[in-house]
PDB file of C-alpha atoms in Angstrom:
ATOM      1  CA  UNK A   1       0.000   0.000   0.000  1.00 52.00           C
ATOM      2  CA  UNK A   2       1.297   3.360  -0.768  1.00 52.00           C
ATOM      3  CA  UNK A   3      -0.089   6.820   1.086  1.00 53.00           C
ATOM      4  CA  UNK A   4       1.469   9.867  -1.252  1.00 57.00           C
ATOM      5  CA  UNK A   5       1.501  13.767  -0.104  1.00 54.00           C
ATOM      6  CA  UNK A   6       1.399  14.598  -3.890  1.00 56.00           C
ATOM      7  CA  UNK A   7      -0.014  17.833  -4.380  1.00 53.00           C
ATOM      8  CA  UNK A   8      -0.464  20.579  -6.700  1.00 55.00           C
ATOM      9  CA  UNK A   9       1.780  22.678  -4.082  1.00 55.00           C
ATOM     10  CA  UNK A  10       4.446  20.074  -4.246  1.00 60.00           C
ATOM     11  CA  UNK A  11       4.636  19.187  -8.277  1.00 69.00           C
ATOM     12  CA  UNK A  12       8.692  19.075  -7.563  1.00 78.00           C
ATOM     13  CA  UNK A  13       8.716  17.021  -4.441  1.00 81.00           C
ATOM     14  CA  UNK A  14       6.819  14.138  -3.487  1.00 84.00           C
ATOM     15  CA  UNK A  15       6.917  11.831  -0.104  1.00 87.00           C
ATOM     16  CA  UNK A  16       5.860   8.210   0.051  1.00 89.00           C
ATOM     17  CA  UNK A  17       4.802   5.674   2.623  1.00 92.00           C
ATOM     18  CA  UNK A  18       5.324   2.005   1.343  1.00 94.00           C
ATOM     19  CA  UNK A  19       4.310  -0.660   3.923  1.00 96.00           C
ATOM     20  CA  UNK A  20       4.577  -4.221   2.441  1.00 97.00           C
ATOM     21  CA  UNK A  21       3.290  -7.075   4.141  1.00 98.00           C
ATOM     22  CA  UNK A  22       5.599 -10.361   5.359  1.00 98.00           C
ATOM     23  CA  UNK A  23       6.178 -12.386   2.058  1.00 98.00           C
ATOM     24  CA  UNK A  24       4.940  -9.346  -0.498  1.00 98.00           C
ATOM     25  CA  UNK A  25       7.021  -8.133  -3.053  1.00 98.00           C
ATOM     26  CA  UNK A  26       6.929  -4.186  -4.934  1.00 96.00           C
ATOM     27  CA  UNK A  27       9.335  -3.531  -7.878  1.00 95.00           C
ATOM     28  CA  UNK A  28       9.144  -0.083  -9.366  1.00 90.00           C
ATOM     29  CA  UNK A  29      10.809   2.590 -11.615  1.00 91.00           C
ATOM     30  CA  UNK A  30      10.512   6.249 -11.439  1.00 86.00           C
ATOM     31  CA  UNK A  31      11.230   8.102 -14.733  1.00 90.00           C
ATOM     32  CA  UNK A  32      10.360  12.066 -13.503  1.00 89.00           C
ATOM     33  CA  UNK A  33      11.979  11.859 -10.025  1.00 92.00           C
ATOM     34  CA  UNK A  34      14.910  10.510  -8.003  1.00 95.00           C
ATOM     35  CA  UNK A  35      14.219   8.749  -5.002  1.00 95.00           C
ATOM     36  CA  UNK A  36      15.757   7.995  -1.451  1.00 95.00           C
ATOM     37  CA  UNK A  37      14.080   4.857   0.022  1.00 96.00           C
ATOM     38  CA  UNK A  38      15.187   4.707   3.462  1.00 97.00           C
ATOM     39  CA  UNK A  39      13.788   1.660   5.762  1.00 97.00           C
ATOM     40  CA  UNK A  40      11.847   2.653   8.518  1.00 97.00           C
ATOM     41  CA  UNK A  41      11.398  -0.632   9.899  1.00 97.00           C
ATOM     42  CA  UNK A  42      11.014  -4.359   9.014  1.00 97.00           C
ATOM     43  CA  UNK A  43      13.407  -6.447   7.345  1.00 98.00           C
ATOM     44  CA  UNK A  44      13.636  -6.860   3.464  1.00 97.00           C
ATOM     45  CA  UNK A  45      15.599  -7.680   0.634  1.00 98.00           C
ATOM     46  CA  UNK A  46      16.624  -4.315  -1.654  1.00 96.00           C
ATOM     47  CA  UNK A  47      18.095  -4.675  -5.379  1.00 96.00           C
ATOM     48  CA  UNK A  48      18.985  -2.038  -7.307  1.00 95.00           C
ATOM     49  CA  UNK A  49      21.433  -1.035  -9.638  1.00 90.00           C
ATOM     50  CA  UNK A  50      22.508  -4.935  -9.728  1.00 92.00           C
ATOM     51  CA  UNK A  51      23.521  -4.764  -6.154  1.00 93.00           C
ATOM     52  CA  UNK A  52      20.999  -6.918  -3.615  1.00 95.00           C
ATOM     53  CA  UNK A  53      21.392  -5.976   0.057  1.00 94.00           C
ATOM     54  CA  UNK A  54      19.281  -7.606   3.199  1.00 96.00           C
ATOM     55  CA  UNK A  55      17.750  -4.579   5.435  1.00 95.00           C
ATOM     56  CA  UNK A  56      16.613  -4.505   9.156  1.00 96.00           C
ATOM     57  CA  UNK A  57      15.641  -1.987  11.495  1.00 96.00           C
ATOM     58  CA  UNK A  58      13.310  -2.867  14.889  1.00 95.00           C
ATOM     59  CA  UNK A  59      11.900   0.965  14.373  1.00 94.00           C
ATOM     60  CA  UNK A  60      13.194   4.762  13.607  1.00 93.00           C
ATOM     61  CA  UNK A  61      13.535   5.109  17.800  1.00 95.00           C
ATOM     62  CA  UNK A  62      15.628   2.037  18.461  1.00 93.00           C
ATOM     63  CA  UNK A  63      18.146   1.702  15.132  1.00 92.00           C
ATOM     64  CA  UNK A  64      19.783   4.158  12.522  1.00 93.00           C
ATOM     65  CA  UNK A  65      18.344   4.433   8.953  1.00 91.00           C
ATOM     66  CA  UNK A  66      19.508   2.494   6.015  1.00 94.00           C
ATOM     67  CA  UNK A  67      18.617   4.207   2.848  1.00 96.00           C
ATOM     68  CA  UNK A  68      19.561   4.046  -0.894  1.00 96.00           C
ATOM     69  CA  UNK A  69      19.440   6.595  -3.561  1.00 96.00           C
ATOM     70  CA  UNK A  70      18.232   5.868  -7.033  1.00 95.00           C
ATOM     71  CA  UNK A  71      18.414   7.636  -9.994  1.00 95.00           C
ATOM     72  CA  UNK A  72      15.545   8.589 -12.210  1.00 95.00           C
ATOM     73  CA  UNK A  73      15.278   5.719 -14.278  1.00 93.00           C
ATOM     74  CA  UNK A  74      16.936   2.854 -12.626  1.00 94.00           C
ATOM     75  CA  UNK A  75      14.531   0.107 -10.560  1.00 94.00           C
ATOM     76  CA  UNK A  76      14.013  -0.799  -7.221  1.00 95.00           C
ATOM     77  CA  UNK A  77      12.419  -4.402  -5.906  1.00 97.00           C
ATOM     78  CA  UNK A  78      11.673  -5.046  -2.068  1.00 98.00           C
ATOM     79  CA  UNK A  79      11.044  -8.574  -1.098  1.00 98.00           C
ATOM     80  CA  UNK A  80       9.778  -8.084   2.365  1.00 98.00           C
ATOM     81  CA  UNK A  81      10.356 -10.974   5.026  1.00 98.00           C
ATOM     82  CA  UNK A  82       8.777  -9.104   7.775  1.00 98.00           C
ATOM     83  CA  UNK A  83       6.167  -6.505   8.162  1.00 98.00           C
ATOM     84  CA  UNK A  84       8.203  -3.413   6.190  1.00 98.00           C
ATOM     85  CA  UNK A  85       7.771   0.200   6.009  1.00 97.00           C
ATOM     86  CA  UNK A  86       9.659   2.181   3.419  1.00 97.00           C
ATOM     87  CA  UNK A  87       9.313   6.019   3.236  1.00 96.00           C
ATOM     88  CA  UNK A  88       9.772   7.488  -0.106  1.00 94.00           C
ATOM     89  CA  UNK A  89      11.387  10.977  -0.773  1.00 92.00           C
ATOM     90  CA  UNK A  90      11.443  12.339  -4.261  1.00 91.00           C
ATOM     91  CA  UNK A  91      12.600  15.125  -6.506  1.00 91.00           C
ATOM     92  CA  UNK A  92      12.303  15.722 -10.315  1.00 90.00           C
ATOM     93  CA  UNK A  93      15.310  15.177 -11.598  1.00 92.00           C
ATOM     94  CA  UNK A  94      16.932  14.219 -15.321  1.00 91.00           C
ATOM     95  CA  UNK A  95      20.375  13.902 -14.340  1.00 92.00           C
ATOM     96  CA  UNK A  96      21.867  10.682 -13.614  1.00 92.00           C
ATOM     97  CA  UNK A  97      24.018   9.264 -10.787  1.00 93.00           C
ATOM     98  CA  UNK A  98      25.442   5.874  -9.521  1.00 92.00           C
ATOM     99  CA  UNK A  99      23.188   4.175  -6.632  1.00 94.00           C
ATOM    100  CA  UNK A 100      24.331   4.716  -3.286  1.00 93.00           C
ATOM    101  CA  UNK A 101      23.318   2.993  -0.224  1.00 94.00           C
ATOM    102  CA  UNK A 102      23.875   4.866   2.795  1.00 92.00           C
ATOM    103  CA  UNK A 103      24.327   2.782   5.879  1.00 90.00           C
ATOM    104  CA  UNK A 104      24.998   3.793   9.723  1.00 88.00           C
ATOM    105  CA  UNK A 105      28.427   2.201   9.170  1.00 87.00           C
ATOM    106  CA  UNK A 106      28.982   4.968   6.661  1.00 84.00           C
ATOM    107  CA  UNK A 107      27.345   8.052   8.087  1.00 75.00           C
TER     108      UNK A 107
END
């Protein structure tokens, strides 16, 4: 399920909720806008950009974020194996970048 704050006030920016239930699966591909996804909590299974990384975080009071950044264009699957929350931040964009994934080991 996803809960957007699109609005005609906010036609460059755009915030997402994702929550995907234990064995669910979302791929997706944003053309207008780059996007940090950045695990709120759950566990889950992130690939993007080729690169496949296992994410887990108990909440946003007990752990640090995990996040990655993806460039418009490039996709995004999330196998969740637990309960998982994503929030989606997004900006129009054209240029293009590598992925990143930001981790508390490398804030």
């Amino acid at each position: 399920m996803i809960h957007s704050l699109r609005s005609r006030s906010l036609s460059l920016l755009d915030f997402e909720l994702l929550s995907i239930p234990v064995g669910g699966k979302r791929r997706w591909k944003s053309i207008e806008f780059e996007t940090v996804a950045v695990l709120l909590e759950g566990t889950c299974v992130i690939t993007a950009g080729g690169v496949v990384n296992t994410w887990s975080r108990r909440s946003v009071f007990e752990e640090q974020a995990t996040a990655v950044f993806l460039s418009p264009g490039i996709e995004i699957a999330v196998a969740a194996k637990t309960n998982t929350l994503l929030a989606l931040c997004k900006a129009r964009a054209t240029k293009k970048y590598e992925v990143s994934f930001i981790t508390p080991q490398n804030i």
